[in-house]
Amino acid sequence: MGTHLPEAPCGSGAGPGSPGTDVPGDLLATAALEFAGMVPRGAAPPGGVSLARPLVYALPADGGPRPRTALVTFPFDLEEPPDGCGYREVELAVAFDDEELRALDLRPAPGGDAEGDERVSVFGLGRHRLRWVFRAGPGTEGLRPDGRWTQAVVQLPAGFTEAHGRIALRARLDPPSPDGGHQPVAVRTRDEVPFRLARPDTWLAAPLAHPLAYGPARGPAHTGARAPAHAPVPVPVEPGIGALAAFREPPTPDGGLPPGQHRLCYAVDIERFGARDNAAMIHAQRALMRVMRAACARAGIDWDRCGRQAQGDGYLLVLLPDADVTRAVPRLMTGTADALAAVNAEGRHGGTPLRMRACFHQGIVHEAESGYSGAAVIELFRLLDSGPLRARLAGERDTDLVTAFSDRLYQDLAPHGYEGLSPDGFVRTDVSVPAKGFTGVAWVRAHPRHPGGTRPRPGGSA
């Protein structure tokens, strides 16, 4: 197998012999390839393919707060072909069940290098049936059996909440014939693999006009439909305050100030996210989602009722006004540490273990058209992105998580022992961001790694 997508977990029942088997985690399914016609004499089984769960990046709409388009990616990973064989051509076919969900733009993702050892064609512009065809360049031994992903900008139907479709893969192999030559043969997945795109799982993406939204392809693109000559790279939006919240409805159609409510806010950010390659970024984002969901489950917090805003390499949770802060904060803190340790132990993080900064704060928050806004949100991110917090994580090599409390929140919770919290392990840190005119105080503690998944009480010594 290539190295960009994880193997199916042991005991999942998934493998090359089980086409279309659904598996948990990053993988949508593993599917066996079978010969589409006559089986060559003495031919070995043609192997299989791993299909990753599609990713959806919401794109902001011109003149309105609600995105009506999205960048959808379909990663996949070919197995090594049988000895003596090579992939001459691979075609990924995607069909959306809803015909209103049409491709506005098709772009081949980076595939070949500067020497043009791989050529990509795309088909289906303006349609709900899409195809990406990867062909080996002349004089090469075949396509590299490693991870690839395909991308399309699609028109979302009105009232979009979720969409369904099917994926199939076809390929041409050139197994050696008895006379020593090569006779290409066709292989394919036996069954189409169903997939689902859901609105709550949508990530925030940079606008199409953003200069970082589309990077140059590493090889030439030969298109069967009218498609740009550059390949899009899903570039997460830098952490910040005014980022578009995916599919947020306008809270005040009359243009008035949206309601301000006192909310507990929790934000996390992955260390050195930009140092990862594109495939590793996707794995890291998925791992982050697992951590956040698991932390909420540990804290007894209903994920679907939280305000949520993807930040590319981080995530913002805004709890309901009636949240019990005395329980939610220590449980989220412990749950995040435990879930992060589990994800890193499983190795499902894209090659480099996740290390994260986290921050809690509370105050008045407005749910505006472009996301959550207000001085409380701004202070939260000033503390999360501050130099002292970054330095603490960088300097603590025996931990993968450091957490900061705003001064007011710390004074409300830590001295009173809620859920085992105590001042032990917290260090008072002055935060100054002169360029933003910001000064503040954070209380920071590290969460040391513990073998066997055991951890001290939330207020235990760091």
C-alpha positions as semicolon CSV with decimal commas, in nm:
position;residue;x (nm);y (nm);z (nm)
1;M;0,000;0,000;0,000
2;G;0,101;0,361;-0,035
3;T;0,174;0,565;0,271
4;H;-0,088;0,840;0,254
5;L;-0,390;0,655;0,392
6;P;-0,404;0,427;0,697
7;E;-0,457;0,054;0,680
8;A;-0,792;-0,078;0,794
9;P;-0,789;-0,155;1,166
10;C;-0,732;-0,516;1,265
11;G;-1,058;-0,697;1,322
12;S;-1,260;-0,450;1,116
13;G;-1,341;-0,714;0,858
14;A;-1,209;-0,488;0,586
15;G;-0,951;-0,591;0,335
16;P;-0,886;-0,660;-0,030
17;G;-1,119;-0,956;-0,016
18;S;-1,417;-0,757;0,103
19;P;-1,519;-0,508;-0,164
20;G;-1,696;-0,202;-0,041
21;T;-1,656;-0,294;0,325
22;D;-1,728;0,004;0,544
23;V;-1,461;0,069;0,808
24;P;-1,434;0,329;1,084
25;G;-1,195;0,619;1,099
26;D;-1,039;0,786;0,798
27;L;-1,126;0,510;0,554
28;L;-1,458;0,498;0,376
29;A;-1,392;0,145;0,251
30;T;-1,137;-0,095;0,115
31;A;-1,236;-0,259;-0,211
32;A;-1,090;-0,549;-0,405
33;L;-1,009;-0,511;-0,774
34;E;-1,115;-0,790;-1,007
35;F;-1,055;-0,859;-1,374
36;A;-1,317;-0,693;-1,592
37;G;-1,280;-0,944;-1,876
38;M;-1,086;-1,258;-1,950
39;V;-0,836;-1,346;-1,679
40;P;-0,482;-1,377;-1,818
41;R;-0,331;-1,721;-1,776
42;G;-0,146;-1,748;-1,446
43;A;-0,235;-1,392;-1,349
44;A;-0,214;-1,300;-0,982
45;P;-0,508;-1,125;-0,813
46;P;-0,497;-0,758;-0,915
47;G;-0,497;-0,613;-0,563
48;G;-0,725;-0,344;-0,429
49;V;-0,783;0,018;-0,336
50;S;-0,850;0,211;-0,015
51;L;-1,105;0,491;-0,045
52;A;-1,087;0,769;0,214
53;R;-1,394;0,944;0,343
54;P;-1,465;1,246;0,121
55;L;-1,384;1,587;0,266
56;V;-1,606;1,891;0,210
57;Y;-1,474;2,249;0,232
58;A;-1,744;2,517;0,234
59;L;-1,677;2,812;0,005
60;P;-1,822;3,156;0,083
61;A;-2,088;3,288;-0,150
62;D;-2,066;3,629;-0,313
63;G;-2,324;3,869;-0,178
64;G;-2,461;3,634;0,088
65;P;-2,364;3,478;0,418
66;R;-2,453;3,120;0,328
67;P;-2,216;2,921;0,106
68;R;-2,380;2,761;-0,194
69;T;-2,068;2,592;-0,328
70;A;-1,815;2,353;-0,180
71;L;-1,479;2,202;-0,266
72;V;-1,518;1,823;-0,236
73;T;-1,215;1,593;-0,230
74;F;-1,207;1,216;-0,287
75;P;-0,873;1,069;-0,168
76;F;-0,778;0,713;-0,260
77;D;-0,479;0,483;-0,227
78;L;-0,387;0,198;-0,464
79;E;-0,230;-0,123;-0,343
80;E;0,098;-0,235;-0,491
81;P;0,025;-0,423;-0,816
82;P;0,125;-0,790;-0,850
83;D;0,490;-0,858;-0,927
84;G;0,579;-0,772;-1,284
85;C;0,268;-0,556;-1,334
86;G;0,220;-0,182;-1,353
87;Y;-0,081;0,049;-1,352
88;R;-0,103;0,213;-1,693
89;E;-0,429;0,397;-1,622
90;V;-0,657;0,452;-1,324
91;E;-1,004;0,608;-1,336
92;L;-1,201;0,723;-1,033
93;A;-1,571;0,772;-1,107
94;V;-1,803;0,962;-0,871
95;A;-2,180;0,985;-0,913
96;F;-2,396;1,206;-0,691
97;D;-2,746;1,073;-0,637
98;D;-2,891;1,425;-0,644
99;E;-2,866;1,558;-0,998
100;E;-2,883;1,915;-0,867
101;L;-2,539;1,867;-0,712
102;R;-2,334;1,956;-1,021
103;A;-1,966;2,022;-1,083
104;L;-1,896;2,391;-1,142
105;D;-1,524;2,333;-1,169
106;L;-1,309;2,021;-1,200
107;R;-0,943;2,032;-1,121
108;P;-0,696;1,744;-1,122
109;A;-0,509;1,731;-0,794
110;P;-0,129;1,730;-0,799
111;G;-0,019;1,396;-0,935
112;G;0,290;1,399;-1,156
113;D;0,623;1,565;-1,110
114;A;0,791;1,821;-1,332
115;E;0,902;1,550;-1,575
116;G;0,541;1,467;-1,652
117;D;0,547;1,101;-1,543
118;E;0,169;1,117;-1,486
119;R;-0,110;1,277;-1,686
120;V;-0,454;1,361;-1,551
121;S;-0,780;1,415;-1,739
122;V;-1,111;1,524;-1,589
123;F;-1,466;1,477;-1,720
124;G;-1,812;1,585;-1,605
125;L;-1,812;1,963;-1,590
126;G;-2,169;2,080;-1,526
127;R;-2,286;1,727;-1,447
128;H;-2,344;1,512;-1,140
129;R;-2,131;1,227;-1,277
130;L;-1,758;1,299;-1,256
131;R;-1,442;1,117;-1,363
132;W;-1,070;1,164;-1,307
133;V;-0,835;0,959;-1,524
134;F;-0,467;0,919;-1,431
135;R;-0,238;0,789;-1,709
136;A;0,124;0,686;-1,690
137;G;0,356;0,898;-1,903
138;P;0,533;0,754;-2,207
139;G;0,837;0,544;-2,129
140;T;0,750;0,495;-1,762
141;E;0,698;0,167;-1,578
142;G;0,353;0,272;-1,469
143;L;0,171;0,484;-1,215
144;R;0,310;0,498;-0,866
145;P;0,082;0,303;-0,629
146;D;0,051;0,574;-0,368
147;G;-0,210;0,815;-0,234
148;R;-0,399;1,050;-0,464
149;W;-0,699;1,274;-0,425
150;T;-0,939;1,430;-0,671
151;Q;-1,126;1,755;-0,627
152;A;-1,436;1,926;-0,759
153;V;-1,614;2,252;-0,685
154;V;-1,983;2,161;-0,671
155;Q;-2,309;2,352;-0,667
156;L;-2,498;2,272;-0,348
157;P;-2,873;2,220;-0,379
158;A;-3,106;2,453;-0,191
159;G;-3,155;2,352;0,170
160;F;-2,851;2,123;0,164
161;T;-2,809;1,912;0,477
162;E;-2,651;1,600;0,332
163;A;-2,582;1,436;-0,002
164;H;-2,519;1,080;-0,112
165;G;-2,339;0,919;-0,400
166;R;-2,129;0,627;-0,520
167;I;-1,762;0,577;-0,606
168;A;-1,611;0,321;-0,844
169;L;-1,257;0,264;-0,964
170;R;-1,131;0,114;-1,288
171;A;-0,773;0,055;-1,396
172;R;-0,556;-0,095;-1,671
173;L;-0,274;-0,326;-1,570
174;D;0,000;-0,455;-1,797
175;P;0,084;-0,802;-1,661
176;P;0,361;-0,993;-1,839
177;S;0,242;-1,246;-2,098
178;P;0,396;-1,595;-2,151
179;D;0,595;-1,465;-2,449
180;G;0,761;-1,204;-2,231
181;G;0,555;-0,910;-2,351
182;H;0,283;-0,709;-2,179
183;Q;-0,086;-0,724;-2,270
184;P;-0,292;-0,460;-2,085
185;V;-0,596;-0,595;-1,900
186;A;-0,886;-0,412;-1,737
187;V;-0,962;-0,435;-1,366
188;R;-1,230;-0,269;-1,157
189;T;-1,401;-0,261;-0,819
190;R;-1,677;-0,518;-0,819
191;D;-1,927;-0,290;-0,646
192;E;-1,984;0,082;-0,624
193;V;-1,900;0,219;-0,280
194;P;-2,163;0,451;-0,128
195;F;-2,060;0,773;0,045
196;R;-2,230;1,053;0,234
197;L;-2,153;1,424;0,261
198;A;-2,300;1,589;0,571
199;R;-2,338;1,956;0,650
200;P;-2,219;1,923;1,016
201;D;-1,893;1,764;0,899
202;T;-1,809;2,041;0,654
203;W;-1,477;2,221;0,693
204;L;-1,409;2,586;0,626
205;A;-1,211;2,653;0,307
206;A;-1,043;2,957;0,165
207;P;-1,247;3,147;-0,096
208;L;-1,180;3,067;-0,460
209;A;-1,022;3,408;-0,502
210;H;-0,785;3,353;-0,213
211;P;-0,426;3,339;-0,345
212;L;-0,352;3,030;-0,134
213;A;-0,665;2,841;-0,228
214;Y;-0,519;2,687;-0,541
215;G;-0,159;2,585;-0,581
216;P;0,015;2,497;-0,907
217;A;-0,002;2,140;-1,027
218;R;0,324;1,950;-1,013
219;G;0,263;1,805;-1,356
220;P;0,072;1,887;-1,676
221;A;-0,304;1,849;-1,675
222;H;-0,469;1,713;-1,989
223;T;-0,840;1,766;-1,960
224;G;-1,127;1,595;-2,133
225;A;-1,355;1,876;-2,019
226;R;-1,303;2,247;-1,982
227;A;-1,091;2,255;-1,665
228;P;-0,823;2,491;-1,535
229;A;-0,461;2,396;-1,578
230;H;-0,386;2,433;-1,209
231;A;-0,472;2,193;-0,934
232;P;-0,641;2,304;-0,614
233;V;-0,483;2,220;-0,283
234;P;-0,720;2,223;0,017
235;V;-0,547;2,496;0,218
236;P;-0,697;2,543;0,564
237;V;-0,776;2,900;0,661
238;E;-0,529;3,048;0,908
239;P;-0,670;3,066;1,262
240;G;-0,845;3,395;1,321
241;I;-1,160;3,562;1,426
242;G;-1,364;3,654;1,120
243;A;-1,359;3,315;0,945
244;L;-1,677;3,202;0,776
245;A;-1,871;2,945;0,977
246;A;-1,980;2,669;0,744
247;F;-2,345;2,693;0,639
248;R;-2,445;2,941;0,907
249;E;-2,787;3,093;0,852
250;P;-2,817;3,472;0,890
251;P;-2,930;3,526;1,250
252;T;-3,089;3,864;1,179
253;P;-3,247;3,894;0,832
254;D;-3,331;4,260;0,902
255;G;-2,964;4,346;0,938
256;G;-2,982;4,424;1,311
257;L;-2,726;4,329;1,572
258;P;-2,746;3,953;1,646
259;P;-2,821;3,856;2,006
260;G;-2,529;3,859;2,249
261;Q;-2,518;3,572;2,499
262;H;-2,276;3,477;2,774
263;R;-2,106;3,163;2,643
264;L;-1,822;2,934;2,738
265;C;-1,574;2,911;2,449
266;Y;-1,310;2,643;2,393
267;A;-1,053;2,657;2,112
268;V;-0,769;2,425;2,012
269;D;-0,488;2,454;1,759
270;I;-0,243;2,199;1,611
271;E;0,127;2,275;1,649
272;R;0,328;2,311;1,324
273;F;0,031;2,222;1,106
274;G;0,178;2,404;0,803
275;A;0,490;2,187;0,815
276;R;0,284;1,882;0,712
277;D;0,228;1,787;0,351
278;N;-0,123;1,805;0,204
279;A;-0,219;1,445;0,276
280;A;-0,087;1,472;0,633
281;M;-0,291;1,791;0,684
282;I;-0,607;1,601;0,594
283;H;-0,521;1,319;0,836
284;A;-0,443;1,572;1,109
285;Q;-0,778;1,748;1,057
286;R;-0,962;1,417;1,084
287;A;-0,767;1,326;1,397
288;L;-0,854;1,665;1,544
289;M;-1,223;1,601;1,482
290;R;-1,198;1,266;1,660
291;V;-1,029;1,435;1,956
292;M;-1,294;1,708;1,981
293;R;-1,588;1,470;1,951
294;A;-1,438;1,233;2,208
295;A;-1,370;1,521;2,449
296;C;-1,731;1,635;2,422
297;A;-1,855;1,280;2,481
298;R;-1,631;1,253;2,790
299;A;-1,771;1,583;2,919
300;G;-2,133;1,487;2,852
301;I;-2,167;1,772;2,601
302;D;-2,404;1,731;2,307
303;W;-2,185;1,786;2,000
304;D;-2,480;1,873;1,777
305;R;-2,601;2,148;2,012
306;C;-2,262;2,321;2,033
307;G;-2,168;2,614;1,815
308;R;-1,879;2,486;1,604
309;Q;-1,637;2,667;1,378
310;A;-1,351;2,498;1,192
311;Q;-1,030;2,698;1,186
312;G;-0,829;2,482;0,944
313;D;-0,561;2,375;1,190
314;G;-0,787;2,427;1,489
315;Y;-1,143;2,425;1,610
316;L;-1,373;2,649;1,812
317;L;-1,655;2,519;2,033
318;V;-1,915;2,760;2,174
319;L;-2,129;2,596;2,440
320;L;-2,491;2,678;2,508
321;P;-2,566;2,957;2,759
322;D;-2,698;2,704;3,013
323;A;-2,378;2,494;3,014
324;D;-2,251;2,405;3,362
325;V;-1,905;2,561;3,341
326;T;-1,790;2,401;3,667
327;R;-1,825;2,057;3,508
328;A;-1,774;2,130;3,139
329;V;-1,429;2,290;3,170
330;P;-1,245;2,024;3,373
331;R;-1,413;1,741;3,182
332;L;-1,332;1,891;2,843
333;M;-0,974;1,947;2,954
334;T;-0,930;1,587;3,072
335;G;-1,125;1,447;2,777
336;T;-0,909;1,633;2,527
337;A;-0,588;1,506;2,689
338;D;-0,712;1,146;2,693
339;A;-0,849;1,155;2,338
340;L;-0,529;1,313;2,205
341;A;-0,321;1,044;2,376
342;A;-0,543;0,773;2,222
343;V;-0,519;0,918;1,870
344;N;-0,142;0,944;1,894
345;A;-0,114;0,591;2,034
346;E;-0,318;0,457;1,742
347;G;-0,094;0,637;1,494
348;R;-0,391;0,779;1,299
349;H;-0,252;1,129;1,266
350;G;-0,082;1,146;0,926
351;G;0,269;1,043;1,025
352;T;0,348;1,305;1,291
353;P;0,184;1,286;1,635
354;L;-0,053;1,571;1,711
355;R;0,059;1,832;1,963
356;M;-0,196;2,097;2,052
357;R;-0,259;2,419;2,238
358;A;-0,600;2,471;2,399
359;C;-0,770;2,767;2,563
360;F;-1,088;2,835;2,765
361;H;-1,260;3,171;2,805
362;Q;-1,613;3,297;2,857
363;G;-1,798;3,619;2,783
364;I;-2,050;3,782;2,551
365;V;-2,058;3,616;2,207
366;H;-2,257;3,714;1,896
367;E;-2,340;3,459;1,628
368;A;-2,284;3,679;1,324
369;E;-2,301;3,607;0,952
370;S;-1,928;3,543;0,922
371;G;-1,895;3,334;1,237
372;Y;-1,877;3,388;1,611
373;S;-1,778;3,739;1,710
374;G;-1,723;3,955;2,014
375;A;-1,446;4,065;2,247
376;A;-1,456;3,729;2,427
377;V;-1,379;3,540;2,105
378;I;-1,100;3,781;2,018
379;E;-0,939;3,743;2,363
380;L;-0,972;3,365;2,340
381;F;-0,769;3,355;2,018
382;R;-0,519;3,614;2,138
383;L;-0,438;3,383;2,429
384;L;-0,443;3,066;2,216
385;D;-0,204;3,214;1,958
386;S;0,020;3,390;2,211
387;G;0,395;3,347;2,218
388;P;0,410;3,223;2,579
389;L;0,161;2,944;2,513
390;R;0,344;2,839;2,196
391;A;0,675;2,847;2,381
392;R;0,539;2,636;2,665
393;L;0,429;2,362;2,423
394;A;0,755;2,380;2,229
395;G;0,958;2,354;2,549
396;E;0,762;2,070;2,709
397;R;0,874;1,768;2,506
398;D;0,708;1,519;2,742
399;T;0,360;1,651;2,666
400;D;0,137;1,686;2,363
401;L;-0,109;1,935;2,512
402;V;-0,093;2,261;2,702
403;T;-0,408;2,436;2,820
404;A;-0,465;2,803;2,906
405;F;-0,744;2,956;3,112
406;S;-0,827;3,322;3,087
407;D;-0,767;3,502;3,417
408;R;-1,137;3,551;3,499
409;L;-1,224;3,188;3,426
410;Y;-0,928;3,062;3,628
411;Q;-1,029;3,271;3,930
412;D;-1,386;3,138;3,904
413;L;-1,286;2,772;3,888
414;A;-0,939;2,662;4,001
415;P;-0,937;2,790;4,362
416;H;-1,272;2,621;4,432
417;G;-1,178;2,263;4,343
418;Y;-1,454;2,194;4,092
419;E;-1,427;1,838;3,953
420;G;-1,082;1,802;4,104
421;L;-0,942;2,126;3,966
422;S;-0,681;2,302;4,179
423;P;-0,424;2,578;4,126
424;D;-0,147;2,315;4,128
425;G;0,030;2,295;3,796
426;F;-0,102;2,628;3,662
427;V;0,148;2,904;3,590
428;R;0,043;3,268;3,562
429;T;0,160;3,411;3,228
430;D;0,145;3,768;3,101
431;V;0,039;3,794;2,737
432;S;0,113;4,099;2,525
433;V;0,039;4,150;2,155
434;P;0,150;4,510;2,086
435;A;0,052;4,498;1,719
436;K;-0,308;4,427;1,824
437;G;-0,308;4,652;2,129
438;F;-0,377;4,353;2,352
439;T;-0,251;4,268;2,699
440;G;-0,390;3,997;2,922
441;V;-0,320;3,717;3,166
442;A;-0,336;3,343;3,103
443;W;-0,302;3,056;3,346
444;V;-0,119;2,774;3,168
445;R;-0,063;2,410;3,252
446;A;0,084;2,115;3,065
447;H;-0,063;1,764;3,050
448;P;0,222;1,512;3,078
449;R;0,201;1,186;2,890
450;H;0,117;0,890;3,108
451;P;0,168;0,523;3,012
452;G;-0,140;0,309;2,994
453;G;-0,370;0,604;2,936
454;T;-0,393;0,695;3,306
455;R;-0,384;1,060;3,402
456;P;-0,381;1,251;3,727
457;R;-0,675;1,452;3,850
458;P;-0,741;1,769;3,645
459;G;-0,571;1,988;3,903
460;G;-0,276;1,758;3,958
461;S;0,078;1,877;3,930
462;A;0,218;1,924;3,582
